[in-house]
CSV table of C-alpha atoms in Angstrom, one decimal:
chain,number,residue,atom,x,y,z
A,465,MET,CA,-8.2,15.5,-16.5
A,466,SER,CA,-6.0,12.4,-15.9
A,467,LEU,CA,-7.2,8.9,-16.9
A,468,TYR,CA,-7.6,8.4,-13.1
A,469,ALA,CA,-9.7,11.1,-12.6
A,470,LYS,CA,-12.1,10.2,-15.7
A,471,ARG,CA,-12.5,6.8,-13.9
A,472,GLY,CA,-14.2,8.3,-10.8
A,473,VAL,CA,-11.0,7.8,-8.5
A,474,SER,CA,-8.5,10.4,-7.1
A,475,ALA,CA,-5.0,9.4,-5.8
A,476,GLN,CA,-5.0,12.4,-3.2
A,477,LYS,CA,-8.6,11.8,-2.3
A,478,GLU,CA,-9.2,15.6,-1.9
A,479,GLU,CA,-13.0,15.4,-1.2
A,480,VAL,CA,-12.4,12.8,1.5
A,481,HIS,CA,-9.8,14.8,3.3
A,482,ALA,CA,-12.1,18.0,3.1
A,483,ALA,CA,-14.9,16.0,4.7
A,484,VAL,CA,-13.0,15.0,7.6
A,485,LYS,CA,-10.6,18.1,8.2
A,486,ASN,CA,-12.7,19.2,11.1
A,487,LEU,CA,-12.4,15.7,12.7
A,488,ASP,CA,-10.2,15.4,15.9
A,489,GLN,CA,-6.5,14.9,14.3
A,490,GLY,CA,-5.4,12.6,17.5
A,491,LEU,CA,-2.5,13.0,19.6
A,492,PHE,CA,0.0,13.2,17.2
A,493,PRO,CA,-1.2,14.9,13.8
A,494,ASN,CA,1.8,14.0,11.7
A,495,ALA,CA,1.7,10.3,12.5
A,496,PHE,CA,0.8,8.1,9.8
A,497,CYS,CA,-2.3,6.7,11.7
A,498,LYS,CA,-4.5,8.6,14.1
A,499,VAL,CA,-3.3,8.0,17.8
A,500,TYR,CA,-5.6,8.5,20.7
A,501,PRO,CA,-5.6,8.5,24.2
A,502,ASP,CA,-6.2,5.2,25.9
A,503,PHE,CA,-10.1,5.4,26.1
A,504,LEU,CA,-10.1,1.5,26.1
A,505,GLY,CA,-8.0,1.1,29.3
A,506,GLY,CA,-7.7,4.4,30.7
A,507,ASP,CA,-3.9,4.6,31.0
A,508,ASP,CA,-2.1,7.7,30.2
A,509,SER,CA,0.9,5.8,29.3
A,510,PHE,CA,-0.8,4.0,26.7
A,511,VAL,CA,-2.6,5.2,23.5
A,512,ASN,CA,-5.3,3.4,21.2
A,513,ILE,CA,-5.6,3.2,17.5
A,514,MET,CA,-8.3,2.0,15.2
A,515,HIS,CA,-7.3,1.8,11.5
A,516,ALA,CA,-9.5,0.7,8.8
A,517,ASP,CA,-8.5,-0.3,5.0
A,518,GLY,CA,-9.2,-3.0,2.4
A,519,ALA,CA,-8.2,-4.7,-0.9
A,520,GLY,CA,-10.1,-1.9,-2.9
A,521,THR,CA,-10.8,-2.7,-6.5
A,522,LYS,CA,-8.2,-5.4,-6.8
A,523,SER,CA,-11.0,-7.9,-5.8
A,524,ILE,CA,-12.5,-7.0,-9.3
A,525,LEU,CA,-9.4,-8.5,-11.0
A,526,ALA,CA,-9.4,-11.5,-8.8
A,527,TYR,CA,-13.2,-12.1,-9.9
A,528,LEU,CA,-12.0,-11.7,-13.5
A,529,TYR,CA,-9.0,-14.2,-12.9
A,530,TRP,CA,-11.1,-16.7,-11.3
A,531,LYS,CA,-13.9,-16.6,-13.9
A,532,GLU,CA,-11.4,-17.0,-16.7
A,533,THR,CA,-8.9,-19.5,-15.1
A,534,GLY,CA,-11.0,-21.3,-12.6
A,535,ASP,CA,-8.0,-20.9,-9.8
A,536,ILE,CA,-10.1,-20.0,-6.9
A,537,SER,CA,-7.0,-19.8,-4.8
A,538,ILE,CA,-6.4,-16.2,-6.2
A,539,TRP,CA,-8.9,-14.9,-3.6
A,540,LYS,CA,-6.3,-15.5,-0.7
A,541,GLY,CA,-4.4,-12.9,-2.1
A,542,ILE,CA,-7.0,-10.6,-1.8
A,543,ALA,CA,-7.6,-11.5,2.0
A,544,GLN,CA,-3.6,-10.6,2.3
A,545,ASP,CA,-4.2,-7.3,0.6
A,546,ALA,CA,-7.1,-6.1,2.9
A,547,ILE,CA,-4.7,-7.1,5.9
A,548,VAL,CA,-1.5,-5.7,4.8
A,549,MET,CA,-3.1,-2.3,3.9
A,550,ASN,CA,-4.2,-2.5,7.4
A,551,LEU,CA,-1.0,-3.6,9.1
A,552,ASP,CA,1.6,-1.7,7.3
A,553,ASP,CA,0.1,1.4,7.9
A,554,LEU,CA,0.2,0.4,11.7
A,555,LEU,CA,3.9,-0.3,11.2
A,556,CYS,CA,4.4,3.2,10.2
A,557,VAL,CA,3.5,4.5,13.7
A,558,GLY,CA,5.6,1.7,15.6
A,559,ILE,CA,2.9,-1.2,16.0
A,560,TYR,CA,3.7,-4.7,15.2
A,561,ASP,CA,2.2,-6.8,18.0
A,562,THR,CA,-0.9,-7.5,20.0
A,563,ILE,CA,-3.2,-6.6,17.3
A,564,VAL,CA,-6.9,-7.6,16.6
A,565,PHE,CA,-8.5,-7.6,13.4
A,566,ASN,CA,-12.1,-7.7,12.5
A,567,SER,CA,-12.9,-8.2,8.7
A,568,THR,CA,-16.0,-6.7,6.6
A,569,ILE,CA,-16.9,-8.5,3.5
A,570,ASP,CA,-20.0,-7.1,1.2
A,571,ARG,CA,-20.7,-9.6,-1.8
A,572,ASN,CA,-23.1,-10.0,-4.5
A,573,LYS,CA,-24.5,-13.5,-3.4
A,574,ASN,CA,-25.4,-14.1,-7.2
A,575,LEU,CA,-21.8,-13.8,-8.3
A,576,ILE,CA,-19.8,-14.7,-5.1
A,577,PRO,CA,-20.5,-18.2,-3.6
A,578,GLY,CA,-19.4,-19.5,-0.3
A,579,ALA,CA,-16.6,-21.2,-1.5
A,580,VAL,CA,-14.8,-17.6,-2.3
A,581,LEU,CA,-15.7,-16.5,1.2
A,582,GLU,CA,-14.1,-19.6,2.4
A,583,GLN,CA,-10.9,-18.9,0.5
A,584,ILE,CA,-10.8,-15.3,1.9
A,585,ILE,CA,-11.3,-16.1,5.4
A,586,THR,CA,-8.8,-19.1,5.2
A,587,GLY,CA,-6.3,-16.9,3.7
A,588,SER,CA,-6.6,-14.5,6.3
A,589,GLN,CA,-6.0,-17.0,9.2
A,590,GLU,CA,-3.0,-18.4,7.1
A,591,LEU,CA,-1.5,-15.0,6.9
A,592,PHE,CA,-1.8,-14.5,10.6
A,593,ASP,CA,-0.1,-17.7,11.4
A,594,THR,CA,2.8,-17.1,9.3
A,595,LEU,CA,3.2,-13.7,10.9
A,596,LYS,CA,3.2,-15.3,14.2
A,597,THR,CA,6.2,-17.1,13.7
A,598,PHE,CA,8.2,-13.5,13.2
A,599,GLY,CA,6.9,-12.0,16.4
A,600,VAL,CA,3.8,-10.1,14.8
A,601,HIS,CA,0.7,-11.4,17.0
A,602,ILE,CA,-2.9,-10.7,15.2
A,603,HIS,CA,-5.8,-12.0,16.6
A,604,TYR,CA,-8.5,-12.9,14.0
A,605,LEU,CA,-12.1,-11.9,15.9
A,606,GLY,CA,-14.4,-12.5,13.0
A,607,GLY,CA,-16.4,-10.0,11.3
A,608,GLU,CA,-19.3,-9.3,9.2
A,609,THR,CA,-20.2,-10.6,5.9
A,610,ALA,CA,-23.0,-9.0,4.3
A,611,ASP,CA,-25.2,-9.9,1.1
A,612,VAL,CA,-25.5,-6.7,-0.6
A,613,GLY,CA,-26.0,-7.2,-4.2
A,614,ASP,CA,-27.7,-3.8,-4.9
A,615,VAL,CA,-24.7,-2.2,-3.5
A,616,VAL,CA,-21.6,-4.0,-4.7
A,617,ARG,CA,-21.1,-5.5,-8.4
A,618,SER,CA,-19.0,-8.3,-7.0
A,619,VAL,CA,-17.2,-8.1,-3.7
A,620,ALA,CA,-15.5,-5.7,-1.4
A,621,VAL,CA,-13.1,-7.3,1.3
A,622,ASN,CA,-12.3,-4.7,3.9
A,623,GLY,CA,-11.0,-4.8,7.7
A,624,THR,CA,-10.1,-3.0,11.0
A,625,MET,CA,-7.3,-3.4,12.9
A,626,THR,CA,-7.1,-1.9,16.9
A,627,CYS,CA,-4.4,-2.0,19.4
A,628,ARG,CA,-3.2,-0.6,22.7
A,629,TRP,CA,0.4,0.6,22.5
A,630,PRO,CA,2.8,2.3,25.0
A,631,LYS,CA,2.6,6.0,24.3
A,632,ASP,CA,6.4,6.1,24.3
A,633,LYS,CA,6.8,3.7,21.5
A,634,ILE,CA,5.0,5.6,18.9
A,635,ILE,CA,6.8,7.2,15.8
A,636,SER,CA,5.0,10.2,15.3
A,637,ASN,CA,7.1,11.5,12.3
A,638,ASP,CA,7.9,14.5,14.4
A,639,LYS,CA,11.4,13.6,14.5
A,640,ILE,CA,12.0,13.9,10.5
A,641,LYS,CA,14.4,16.6,10.1
A,642,ALA,CA,16.8,18.2,7.6
A,643,GLY,CA,19.5,16.1,6.7
A,644,ASP,CA,17.9,12.8,7.2
A,645,VAL,CA,18.2,10.3,4.5
A,646,ILE,CA,15.5,8.4,3.4
A,647,VAL,CA,15.7,4.3,3.2
A,648,GLY,CA,13.5,2.8,0.8
A,649,PHE,CA,12.3,-0.9,0.9
A,650,ALA,CA,11.4,-2.5,-2.5
A,651,SER,CA,7.9,-3.9,-2.9
A,652,TYR,CA,8.9,-6.3,-5.4
A,653,GLY,CA,11.1,-9.4,-5.8
A,654,GLN,CA,10.7,-12.4,-3.6
A,655,ALA,CA,11.0,-12.0,0.3
A,656,THR,CA,12.4,-15.0,2.3
A,657,TYR,CA,8.7,-15.3,3.6
A,658,GLU,CA,6.9,-15.2,0.2
A,659,SER,CA,6.5,-18.2,-2.0
A,660,GLU,CA,6.7,-16.4,-5.3
A,661,TYR,CA,7.8,-13.5,-7.1
A,662,ASN,CA,6.1,-10.4,-6.3
A,663,SER,CA,5.5,-7.6,-8.9
A,664,GLY,CA,5.1,-4.8,-6.4
A,665,ILE,CA,1.9,-3.6,-7.3
A,666,GLY,CA,0.3,-3.5,-3.8
A,667,SER,CA,-3.2,-2.4,-3.5
A,668,ASN,CA,-3.2,0.9,-4.8
A,669,GLY,CA,-4.1,2.2,-8.3
A,670,LEU,CA,-5.8,-1.0,-9.3
A,671,THR,CA,-8.5,0.8,-11.1
A,672,SER,CA,-6.0,2.4,-13.4
A,673,ALA,CA,-4.1,-0.7,-13.8
A,674,ARG,CA,-7.1,-2.8,-14.7
A,675,HIS,CA,-8.4,-0.5,-17.2
A,676,ASP,CA,-5.1,0.5,-18.7
A,677,VAL,CA,-3.6,-3.2,-19.3
A,678,LEU,CA,-6.7,-5.2,-19.9
A,679,SER,CA,-8.5,-5.4,-23.3
A,680,LYS,CA,-12.0,-4.8,-24.1
A,681,PHE,CA,-12.9,-8.5,-24.0
A,682,TYR,CA,-13.5,-7.8,-20.2
A,683,ALA,CA,-15.9,-5.1,-21.0
A,684,ASP,CA,-17.5,-7.4,-23.7
A,685,ASN,CA,-17.8,-10.3,-21.4
A,686,PHE,CA,-18.1,-9.2,-17.8
A,687,LYS,CA,-20.3,-6.1,-17.7
A,688,GLU,CA,-20.3,-6.5,-13.9
A,689,SER,CA,-16.7,-5.5,-13.5
A,690,TYR,CA,-17.0,-1.9,-14.1
A,691,ASN,CA,-19.1,1.1,-14.0
A,692,THR,CA,-21.1,1.2,-17.3
A,693,GLY,CA,-21.5,4.8,-16.6
A,694,LEU,CA,-18.1,5.5,-17.6
A,695,ASP,CA,-16.9,6.8,-21.0
A,696,GLU,CA,-16.0,4.0,-23.0
A,697,ALA,CA,-12.8,5.6,-24.1
A,698,VAL,CA,-11.4,5.1,-20.6
A,699,VAL,CA,-12.9,1.4,-19.8
A,700,TYR,CA,-10.4,-1.5,-20.5
A,701,ILE,CA,-8.2,0.4,-23.3
A,702,GLY,CA,-5.2,-1.9,-22.9
A,703,LYS,CA,-4.1,-4.9,-25.1
A,704,HIS,CA,-3.8,-7.8,-22.5
A,705,ARG,CA,-5.8,-10.7,-21.3
A,706,LEU,CA,-5.0,-11.9,-17.6
A,707,THR,CA,-3.7,-15.3,-19.2
A,708,ASP,CA,-1.0,-13.4,-21.4
A,709,THR,CA,2.4,-14.4,-20.6
A,710,VAL,CA,5.3,-12.1,-19.5
A,711,ASP,CA,9.1,-12.6,-19.0
A,712,ILE,CA,10.8,-11.0,-16.2
A,713,THR,CA,14.3,-10.5,-16.9
A,714,SER,CA,15.4,-8.3,-14.0
A,715,HIS,CA,14.7,-11.2,-11.3
A,716,ASP,CA,17.7,-12.9,-10.0
A,717,SER,CA,16.5,-15.9,-11.7
A,718,PRO,CA,14.4,-14.8,-15.0
A,719,LEU,CA,11.1,-16.5,-15.0
A,720,THR,CA,7.9,-16.4,-17.1
A,721,THR,CA,4.6,-15.5,-15.6
A,722,THR,CA,1.1,-14.0,-16.5
A,723,ILE,CA,-0.2,-10.5,-16.4
A,724,GLY,CA,-3.0,-11.9,-14.1
A,725,LYS,CA,-0.2,-13.1,-11.5
A,726,LEU,CA,1.6,-9.7,-11.9
A,727,ILE,CA,-1.2,-7.6,-11.2
A,728,LEU,CA,-2.6,-9.7,-8.6
A,729,SER,CA,0.4,-10.2,-6.5
A,730,PRO,CA,-0.5,-9.9,-2.8
A,731,THR,CA,0.7,-6.8,-1.2
A,732,ARG,CA,4.1,-7.6,0.7
A,733,THR,CA,3.9,-6.7,4.0
A,734,PHE,CA,7.0,-5.2,5.9
A,735,ALA,CA,6.0,-6.5,9.3
A,736,PRO,CA,8.9,-9.0,9.8
A,737,VAL,CA,11.5,-6.6,9.0
A,738,MET,CA,9.6,-3.8,10.8
A,739,GLN,CA,9.6,-5.9,13.9
A,740,ALA,CA,13.2,-6.5,14.1
A,741,LEU,CA,13.8,-2.9,13.5
A,742,LEU,CA,11.5,-1.6,16.0
A,743,THR,CA,12.4,-4.2,18.6
A,744,ASN,CA,16.1,-3.3,18.3
A,745,HIS,CA,16.4,0.3,16.9
A,746,PHE,CA,13.4,1.9,17.6
A,747,ASP,CA,15.2,5.2,18.5
A,748,LYS,CA,16.9,5.3,15.3
A,749,ILE,CA,13.8,5.8,13.4
A,750,HIS,CA,12.7,9.3,12.8
A,751,GLY,CA,9.8,8.7,10.5
A,752,VAL,CA,7.9,5.8,8.6
A,753,ILE,CA,5.9,6.3,5.3
A,754,HIS,CA,3.6,3.6,3.6
A,755,CYS,CA,3.7,4.6,0.0
A,756,SER,CA,0.1,3.5,-0.5
A,757,GLY,CA,-2.5,6.2,-1.8
A,758,GLY,CA,-0.8,8.8,-3.4
A,759,GLY,CA,2.1,6.6,-4.5
A,760,GLN,CA,5.6,8.4,-4.0
A,761,THR,CA,3.9,11.5,-3.0
A,762,LYS,CA,2.2,9.9,0.2
A,763,CYS,CA,5.2,11.7,2.2
A,764,MET,CA,3.8,15.1,1.8
A,765,LYS,CA,0.9,14.6,4.1
A,766,TYR,CA,3.2,13.7,7.0
A,767,LEU,CA,6.1,16.0,7.1
A,768,PRO,CA,6.2,18.1,10.2
A,769,GLU,CA,6.7,22.1,10.3
A,770,VAL,CA,9.3,23.2,12.6
A,771,SER,CA,8.7,26.5,14.6
A,772,ASP,CA,9.6,27.7,18.0
A,773,GLY,CA,7.0,30.5,18.0
A,774,SER,CA,9.4,33.6,17.3
A,775,GLU,CA,9.9,33.0,13.7
A,776,PRO,CA,7.7,31.5,10.9
A,777,SER,CA,7.4,28.1,10.5
A,778,ARG,CA,10.4,26.0,8.6
A,779,HIS,CA,9.3,23.7,5.8
A,780,LEU,CA,11.0,20.5,5.0
A,781,ARG,CA,12.0,19.6,1.3
A,782,VAL,CA,12.1,15.9,0.1
A,783,ILE,CA,14.3,14.9,-2.8
A,784,LYS,CA,13.9,11.4,-4.0
A,785,ASP,CA,16.8,11.0,-6.6
A,786,ASN,CA,17.8,7.2,-6.5
A,787,LEU,CA,14.5,5.4,-6.4
A,788,PHE,CA,14.7,1.8,-7.7
A,789,ASP,CA,14.0,1.0,-11.3
A,790,ALA,CA,10.2,0.6,-11.6
A,791,PRO,CA,9.5,-3.1,-11.9
A,792,GLU,CA,8.1,-4.7,-15.0
A,793,ILE,CA,4.3,-4.3,-13.8
A,794,PHE,CA,4.6,-0.5,-13.9
A,795,ASN,CA,6.2,-0.3,-17.3
A,796,ILE,CA,3.3,-2.5,-18.7
A,797,ILE,CA,0.7,-0.1,-17.1
A,798,GLN,CA,2.5,3.1,-18.5
A,799,GLN,CA,3.1,1.5,-21.9
A,800,ASN,CA,-0.7,0.7,-22.3
A,801,SER,CA,-1.8,3.9,-20.9
A,802,GLY,CA,0.6,6.4,-22.0
A,803,SER,CA,0.4,8.2,-18.7
A,804,ASN,CA,3.6,10.3,-17.9
A,805,ASN,CA,5.8,9.8,-15.1
A,806,ARG,CA,4.2,12.7,-13.1
A,807,GLU,CA,1.0,10.6,-12.9
A,808,MET,CA,2.6,7.4,-12.5
A,809,TYR,CA,4.7,8.3,-9.4
A,810,GLU,CA,1.5,9.9,-8.0
A,811,VAL,CA,-0.7,7.0,-8.5
A,812,PHE,CA,1.4,4.0,-7.8
A,813,ASN,CA,4.4,3.0,-5.5
A,814,MET,CA,6.9,2.4,-8.6
A,815,GLY,CA,8.7,-0.4,-6.6
A,816,CYS,CA,9.1,1.5,-3.4
A,817,ARG,CA,6.5,1.0,-0.8
A,818,LEU,CA,8.1,1.6,2.5
A,819,GLU,CA,10.2,4.4,3.7
A,820,ILE,CA,12.2,5.1,6.7
A,821,TYR,CA,13.7,8.5,7.6
A,822,CYS,CA,16.9,8.5,9.9
A,823,ASP,CA,20.4,9.7,10.1
A,824,ALA,CA,22.7,8.8,7.3
A,825,ALA,CA,24.8,6.9,9.9
A,826,ASP,CA,21.8,4.5,10.6
A,827,ALA,CA,21.0,3.8,7.0
A,828,ASP,CA,22.8,0.7,7.0
A,829,THR,CA,21.3,-0.7,9.8
A,830,MET,CA,17.9,-0.3,7.9
A,831,ILE,CA,19.1,-1.7,4.7
A,832,THR,CA,20.8,-4.8,6.4
A,833,ALA,CA,17.6,-5.5,8.1
A,834,ALA,CA,15.6,-5.5,4.8
A,835,LYS,CA,18.2,-7.6,3.1
A,836,THR,CA,18.2,-10.3,5.9
A,837,PHE,CA,14.7,-11.2,4.7
A,838,GLY,CA,15.5,-10.9,1.0
A,839,ILE,CA,14.0,-7.5,0.4
A,840,ASP,CA,16.3,-5.1,-1.5
A,841,ALA,CA,16.7,-1.6,0.2
A,842,GLN,CA,18.8,1.5,-0.4
A,843,ILE,CA,19.0,5.2,0.2
A,844,ILE,CA,16.4,6.5,-2.1
A,845,GLY,CA,16.6,10.4,-1.2
A,846,ARG,CA,17.2,12.7,1.6
A,847,VAL,CA,15.4,15.8,3.5
A,848,GLU,CA,16.4,19.5,3.2
A,849,ALA,CA,15.2,22.7,4.8
A,850,GLY,CA,13.1,24.9,2.4
A,851,ASP,CA,10.9,27.9,2.2
A,852,LYS,CA,7.8,25.7,1.5
A,853,LYS,CA,6.8,22.0,1.6
A,854,GLU,CA,8.1,20.4,-1.6
A,855,LEU,CA,8.7,17.2,-3.0
A,856,VAL,CA,11.2,16.5,-6.0
A,857,ILE,CA,11.4,13.2,-7.8
A,858,LYS,CA,14.2,12.7,-10.3
A,859,VAL,CA,14.1,9.9,-12.5
A,860,LYS,CA,15.6,9.0,-15.8
A,861,GLY,CA,16.8,12.6,-16.2
A,862,GLU,CA,13.5,14.3,-15.5
A,863,GLU,CA,12.8,16.4,-12.5
A,864,ILE,CA,9.2,16.1,-11.3
A,865,VAL,CA,8.2,18.7,-8.8
A,866,TYR,CA,5.1,18.3,-6.4
């Protein structure tokens, strides 16, 4: 059993998928988000999308950082995490505008005061204001804040996004085909719309990141930050404090930061890039995958199977053999945990959080758009025909097959 599983979490969420397997899969079963008929407007040419997600256990890290440093502004990053984990999923089906957002914050009032709530809510509005300047309009409609200290140890920050969208402007992933290349967008670095270096951590795998990297100091001093029913052998097994310094030499300008800043980097949104691509090059995009839960294996859930009814379905095989070098935060996690590459690439994005599937001739269009915003991008792999659905990741001379 992996460390991830021993901590009561799952990269693939098998039990969740089993629980919802009989629900309506929507109009486009291979689409990254469920897409439904226009129940709200009754127009056959439109569709409805309602999507819920959140910052996950990253809020526990924000709690620890705030308690240790006194920097309450760190909670604005948690607001961004909750929003971007919704927004960037919607980007994958082609939606980037005219969205409404409703937040849900569950807190333990004895530990999380109103000043923290103010940071989360203010941070949300500030992100929406920034996105508006890039033609991405999200309307903040408030939400629910509940004092549920018997349920949550500190705070859970989540949200729901809803949109009506033209049906003929949906990316369903059904166009992904053998011969496509995969253009990957880096999750790390500093985009033109970011104020500081982003480690690329995103909002997935943070249970492992927290326990693998941080030391027993946090178990001893913050019992409220973890499930005390866990085996102590998997609780805060790292060697670091959040205030430990780290040198980032791979950045354009080498910089010194802290473990806390790296592990709490707000999830980067690719909305400005995707707004430009979806507005000007929609027809060139065959599919989009957000490498969130499941990391680099996420694509396996959305690959179409091709059949004309007269022969068995043909499967697609994905080869990723030119991924970015993993940024420093993932090296730190792996060095502390001893996890192998197979688990790392299944749990974390490893520096690449968005994939566009397209014809090879159109790859430069995608890459140029990303680099316009200071985001590194490159062809990270390709799609082949196969006798079964399969993903092959080649990294540092190792071949990993899923």
